[in-house]
C-alpha cells in the first residue's frame, strides 16, 4: 500500500525555459547565449541549489566566470525567476490523489527559482510538505534528500512512490527502496499515479 507520493517539480508539475534567462542576459550584455550557458547552468548553479550561494553571490560569480560587466539585479532577478509555466494536467492529477496519501514535493532548486514557482501555482494547496535542496543542503540523487522527504512523509521507502523526469534520479530512488517512475512527457504523470491506484475517480 502506497502511503506517500514524492514528486519532482520541474519537468513534472511545471515546465521551465532556461532560454529565457540566457536571452535576457544576451540582450543586456551582447554575449551569445551559447557562450553564457556553461557559466550560468553548471557548477555555480549547483552551489546555488545547495544553498552555498545566495542569489546575489551567484549573480556576481557568474559575471566573474563569464567575464561580464556588472548586470543590474533588475535584469538578473526576473531573468532567473520568471521561467516557469504550470503543467495544468499534472497539477490536476496531483489534486486527485486519494486522501490518506502524503504528498511531498522534492526538488533540486534555489530560493529565487522557488519564488518563481510560488508565482506559478498554489503549492500549499496541493502538497503536504516541500523538501528543497537549498534548504536541506543536499540535492538529488543524494540519499539525504530522499531521507528528508521520507521523514516529512512519515513513510517507509517501500510504502512510497517517487516521480521525476530524470531517469538517474528515478534509478537512485529505486536503489533506496522506493517505487518510482520517470515522467517522459504529457500525461505520463497521471498514468503513473493511476497505475499505482492513487487517483480518485473524476
PDB file of C-alpha atoms in Angstrom, residues 13-161:
ATOM      1  CA  UNK A  13       4.472  19.786 -12.308  1.00  0.00           C
ATOM      2  CA  UNK A  14       5.895  22.823 -14.085  1.00  0.00           C
ATOM      3  CA  UNK A  15       7.674  23.438 -17.353  1.00  0.00           C
ATOM      4  CA  UNK A  16      10.666  25.765 -17.435  1.00  0.00           C
ATOM      5  CA  UNK A  17      12.674  27.554 -20.104  1.00  0.00           C
ATOM      6  CA  UNK A  18      16.311  28.302 -19.302  1.00  0.00           C
ATOM      7  CA  UNK A  19      16.439  30.050 -22.642  1.00  0.00           C
ATOM      8  CA  UNK A  20      14.529  32.965 -21.110  1.00  0.00           C
ATOM      9  CA  UNK A  21      17.392  33.529 -18.700  1.00  0.00           C
ATOM     10  CA  UNK A  22      20.035  33.294 -21.390  1.00  0.00           C
ATOM     11  CA  UNK A  23      18.170  35.531 -23.839  1.00  0.00           C
ATOM     12  CA  UNK A  24      17.732  38.243 -21.219  1.00  0.00           C
ATOM     13  CA  UNK A  25      21.438  38.146 -20.349  1.00  0.00           C
ATOM     14  CA  UNK A  26      22.394  38.152 -24.018  1.00  0.00           C
ATOM     15  CA  UNK A  27      20.206  41.196 -24.643  1.00  0.00           C
ATOM     16  CA  UNK A  28      21.847  43.022 -21.724  1.00  0.00           C
ATOM     17  CA  UNK A  29      25.486  42.044 -22.351  1.00  0.00           C
ATOM     18  CA  UNK A  30      25.747  41.209 -26.042  1.00  0.00           C
ATOM     19  CA  UNK A  31      27.341  37.844 -25.194  1.00  0.00           C
ATOM     20  CA  UNK A  32      25.730  34.973 -27.141  1.00  0.00           C
ATOM     21  CA  UNK A  33      23.506  32.657 -25.143  1.00  0.00           C
ATOM     22  CA  UNK A  34      25.537  29.573 -26.080  1.00  0.00           C
ATOM     23  CA  UNK A  35      28.645  31.173 -24.604  1.00  0.00           C
ATOM     24  CA  UNK A  36      26.808  32.112 -21.415  1.00  0.00           C
ATOM     25  CA  UNK A  37      25.204  28.702 -20.847  1.00  0.00           C
ATOM     26  CA  UNK A  38      28.145  26.835 -19.235  1.00  0.00           C
ATOM     27  CA  UNK A  39      28.761  29.717 -16.828  1.00  0.00           C
ATOM     28  CA  UNK A  40      25.113  30.068 -15.829  1.00  0.00           C
ATOM     29  CA  UNK A  41      23.998  26.429 -15.784  1.00  0.00           C
ATOM     30  CA  UNK A  42      26.850  24.451 -14.326  1.00  0.00           C
ATOM     31  CA  UNK A  43      28.909  24.288 -11.160  1.00  0.00           C
ATOM     32  CA  UNK A  44      27.721  27.670  -9.889  1.00  0.00           C
ATOM     33  CA  UNK A  45      24.056  26.760 -10.255  1.00  0.00           C
ATOM     34  CA  UNK A  46      24.761  23.584  -8.289  1.00  0.00           C
ATOM     35  CA  UNK A  47      26.257  25.682  -5.483  1.00  0.00           C
ATOM     36  CA  UNK A  48      23.153  27.874  -5.553  1.00  0.00           C
ATOM     37  CA  UNK A  49      20.851  24.844  -5.414  1.00  0.00           C
ATOM     38  CA  UNK A  50      22.779  23.505  -2.414  1.00  0.00           C
ATOM     39  CA  UNK A  51      22.339  26.779  -0.539  1.00  0.00           C
ATOM     40  CA  UNK A  52      26.055  27.550  -0.578  1.00  0.00           C
ATOM     41  CA  UNK A  53      25.480  30.745  -2.568  1.00  0.00           C
ATOM     42  CA  UNK A  54      22.644  33.227  -2.279  1.00  0.00           C
ATOM     43  CA  UNK A  55      21.200  34.852  -5.383  1.00  0.00           C
ATOM     44  CA  UNK A  56      23.444  37.916  -5.252  1.00  0.00           C
ATOM     45  CA  UNK A  57      26.539  35.794  -4.740  1.00  0.00           C
ATOM     46  CA  UNK A  58      25.507  33.608  -7.660  1.00  0.00           C
ATOM     47  CA  UNK A  59      24.955  36.579  -9.973  1.00  0.00           C
ATOM     48  CA  UNK A  60      28.365  38.060  -9.175  1.00  0.00           C
ATOM     49  CA  UNK A  61      30.093  34.679  -9.509  1.00  0.00           C
ATOM     50  CA  UNK A  62      28.562  34.116 -12.942  1.00  0.00           C
ATOM     51  CA  UNK A  63      29.639  37.577 -14.052  1.00  0.00           C
ATOM     52  CA  UNK A  64      33.212  36.877 -12.973  1.00  0.00           C
ATOM     53  CA  UNK A  65      33.236  33.433 -14.567  1.00  0.00           C
ATOM     54  CA  UNK A  66      31.873  34.697 -17.891  1.00  0.00           C
ATOM     55  CA  UNK A  67      33.865  37.933 -17.896  1.00  0.00           C
ATOM     56  CA  UNK A  68      30.709  40.045 -17.856  1.00  0.00           C
ATOM     57  CA  UNK A  69      30.296  43.587 -16.615  1.00  0.00           C
ATOM     58  CA  UNK A  70      28.027  44.041 -13.615  1.00  0.00           C
ATOM     59  CA  UNK A  71      24.499  43.147 -14.714  1.00  0.00           C
ATOM     60  CA  UNK A  72      21.824  45.021 -12.736  1.00  0.00           C
ATOM     61  CA  UNK A  73      19.818  42.854 -10.379  1.00  0.00           C
ATOM     62  CA  UNK A  74      16.721  44.359 -12.009  1.00  0.00           C
ATOM     63  CA  UNK A  75      17.744  42.331 -15.088  1.00  0.00           C
ATOM     64  CA  UNK A  76      19.027  39.267 -13.265  1.00  0.00           C
ATOM     65  CA  UNK A  77      16.107  38.650 -10.918  1.00  0.00           C
ATOM     66  CA  UNK A  78      13.246  38.318 -13.437  1.00  0.00           C
ATOM     67  CA  UNK A  79      15.551  36.601 -15.933  1.00  0.00           C
ATOM     68  CA  UNK A  80      16.323  33.918 -13.357  1.00  0.00           C
ATOM     69  CA  UNK A  81      12.972  33.730 -11.579  1.00  0.00           C
ATOM     70  CA  UNK A  82      10.307  34.055 -14.260  1.00  0.00           C
ATOM     71  CA  UNK A  83      10.928  30.929 -16.321  1.00  0.00           C
ATOM     72  CA  UNK A  84       8.110  28.638 -15.160  1.00  0.00           C
ATOM     73  CA  UNK A  85       4.743  27.607 -16.589  1.00  0.00           C
ATOM     74  CA  UNK A  86       2.337  25.204 -14.858  1.00  0.00           C
ATOM     75  CA  UNK A  87       1.585  21.806 -16.319  1.00  0.00           C
ATOM     76  CA  UNK A  88      -2.140  22.003 -15.724  1.00  0.00           C
ATOM     77  CA  UNK A  89      -2.909  18.343 -16.399  1.00  0.00           C
ATOM     78  CA  UNK A  90      -0.215  17.208 -13.946  1.00  0.00           C
ATOM     79  CA  UNK A  91      -1.427  19.621 -11.287  1.00  0.00           C
ATOM     80  CA  UNK A  92      -4.992  18.406 -11.794  1.00  0.00           C
ATOM     81  CA  UNK A  93      -3.820  14.821 -11.339  1.00  0.00           C
ATOM     82  CA  UNK A  94      -1.921  15.741  -8.197  1.00  0.00           C
ATOM     83  CA  UNK A  95      -5.091  17.275  -6.815  1.00  0.00           C
ATOM     84  CA  UNK A  96      -6.925  13.978  -7.378  1.00  0.00           C
ATOM     85  CA  UNK A  97      -4.534  11.861  -5.286  1.00  0.00           C
ATOM     86  CA  UNK A  98      -6.683   9.934  -2.811  1.00  0.00           C
ATOM     87  CA  UNK A  99      -6.979  11.041   0.787  1.00  0.00           C
ATOM     88  CA  UNK A 100      -4.556   9.478   3.210  1.00  0.00           C
ATOM     89  CA  UNK A 101      -1.577   9.666   0.830  1.00  0.00           C
ATOM     90  CA  UNK A 102       1.010  12.205   1.973  1.00  0.00           C
ATOM     91  CA  UNK A 103       2.241  14.351  -0.915  1.00  0.00           C
ATOM     92  CA  UNK A 104       5.768  15.762  -0.617  1.00  0.00           C
ATOM     93  CA  UNK A 105       7.433  17.934  -3.235  1.00  0.00           C
ATOM     94  CA  UNK A 106      11.114  17.011  -3.678  1.00  0.00           C
ATOM     95  CA  UNK A 107      13.156  19.407  -5.780  1.00  0.00           C
ATOM     96  CA  UNK A 108      16.685  20.459  -6.614  1.00  0.00           C
ATOM     97  CA  UNK A 109      16.095  24.199  -6.604  1.00  0.00           C
ATOM     98  CA  UNK A 110      17.153  27.536  -5.168  1.00  0.00           C
ATOM     99  CA  UNK A 111      15.406  30.351  -3.348  1.00  0.00           C
ATOM    100  CA  UNK A 112      14.793  32.561  -6.371  1.00  0.00           C
ATOM    101  CA  UNK A 113      13.538  29.747  -8.582  1.00  0.00           C
ATOM    102  CA  UNK A 114      11.289  28.692  -5.711  1.00  0.00           C
ATOM    103  CA  UNK A 115       9.909  32.219  -5.597  1.00  0.00           C
ATOM    104  CA  UNK A 116       9.109  31.869  -9.293  1.00  0.00           C
ATOM    105  CA  UNK A 117       7.368  28.554  -8.706  1.00  0.00           C
ATOM    106  CA  UNK A 118       5.212  30.057  -5.966  1.00  0.00           C
ATOM    107  CA  UNK A 119       4.005  32.611  -8.516  1.00  0.00           C
ATOM    108  CA  UNK A 120       3.008  29.762 -10.842  1.00  0.00           C
ATOM    109  CA  UNK A 121       0.639  27.584  -8.785  1.00  0.00           C
ATOM    110  CA  UNK A 122      -0.757  27.137  -5.285  1.00  0.00           C
ATOM    111  CA  UNK A 123       1.880  24.831  -3.831  1.00  0.00           C
ATOM    112  CA  UNK A 124       0.401  24.754  -0.322  1.00  0.00           C
ATOM    113  CA  UNK A 125      -2.982  23.773  -1.681  1.00  0.00           C
ATOM    114  CA  UNK A 126      -1.645  20.706  -3.467  1.00  0.00           C
ATOM    115  CA  UNK A 127       1.121  19.183  -1.328  1.00  0.00           C
ATOM    116  CA  UNK A 128       1.568  18.469   2.362  1.00  0.00           C
ATOM    117  CA  UNK A 129       5.244  19.412   2.555  1.00  0.00           C
ATOM    118  CA  UNK A 130       8.239  20.512   0.493  1.00  0.00           C
ATOM    119  CA  UNK A 131      11.813  19.236   0.648  1.00  0.00           C
ATOM    120  CA  UNK A 132      14.031  21.631  -1.283  1.00  0.00           C
ATOM    121  CA  UNK A 133      17.735  21.166  -1.923  1.00  0.00           C
ATOM    122  CA  UNK A 134      18.777  24.687  -0.985  1.00  0.00           C
ATOM    123  CA  UNK A 135      17.144  24.292   2.437  1.00  0.00           C
ATOM    124  CA  UNK A 136      18.474  20.789   3.087  1.00  0.00           C
ATOM    125  CA  UNK A 137      21.989  21.301   1.723  1.00  0.00           C
ATOM    126  CA  UNK A 138      21.710  18.148  -0.382  1.00  0.00           C
ATOM    127  CA  UNK A 139      20.417  17.511  -3.891  1.00  0.00           C
ATOM    128  CA  UNK A 140      19.158  14.504  -5.796  1.00  0.00           C
ATOM    129  CA  UNK A 141      20.475  11.859  -6.178  1.00  0.00           C
ATOM    130  CA  UNK A 142      21.941  12.303  -2.674  1.00  0.00           C
ATOM    131  CA  UNK A 143      20.194   9.948  -0.289  1.00  0.00           C
ATOM    132  CA  UNK A 144      19.930  12.692   2.328  1.00  0.00           C
ATOM    133  CA  UNK A 145      17.307  14.485   0.264  1.00  0.00           C
ATOM    134  CA  UNK A 146      15.243  11.310  -0.101  1.00  0.00           C
ATOM    135  CA  UNK A 147      15.603  10.541   3.608  1.00  0.00           C
ATOM    136  CA  UNK A 148      14.398  14.040   4.471  1.00  0.00           C
ATOM    137  CA  UNK A 149      11.380  13.607   2.185  1.00  0.00           C
ATOM    138  CA  UNK A 150      10.505  10.226   3.684  1.00  0.00           C
ATOM    139  CA  UNK A 151      10.751  11.698   7.165  1.00  0.00           C
ATOM    140  CA  UNK A 152       8.380  14.520   6.204  1.00  0.00           C
ATOM    141  CA  UNK A 153       6.034  11.989   4.643  1.00  0.00           C
ATOM    142  CA  UNK A 154       6.255   9.733   7.714  1.00  0.00           C
ATOM    143  CA  UNK A 155       6.531   6.755   5.381  1.00  0.00           C
ATOM    144  CA  UNK A 156       8.929   3.903   4.750  1.00  0.00           C
ATOM    145  CA  UNK A 157      10.638   3.655   1.348  1.00  0.00           C
ATOM    146  CA  UNK A 158       8.629   0.558   0.467  1.00  0.00           C
ATOM    147  CA  UNK A 159       5.378   2.458   1.048  1.00  0.00           C
ATOM    148  CA  UNK A 160       6.384   5.425  -1.109  1.00  0.00           C
ATOM    149  CA  UNK A 161       6.171   6.305  -4.792  1.00  0.00           C
TER     150      UNK A 161
END
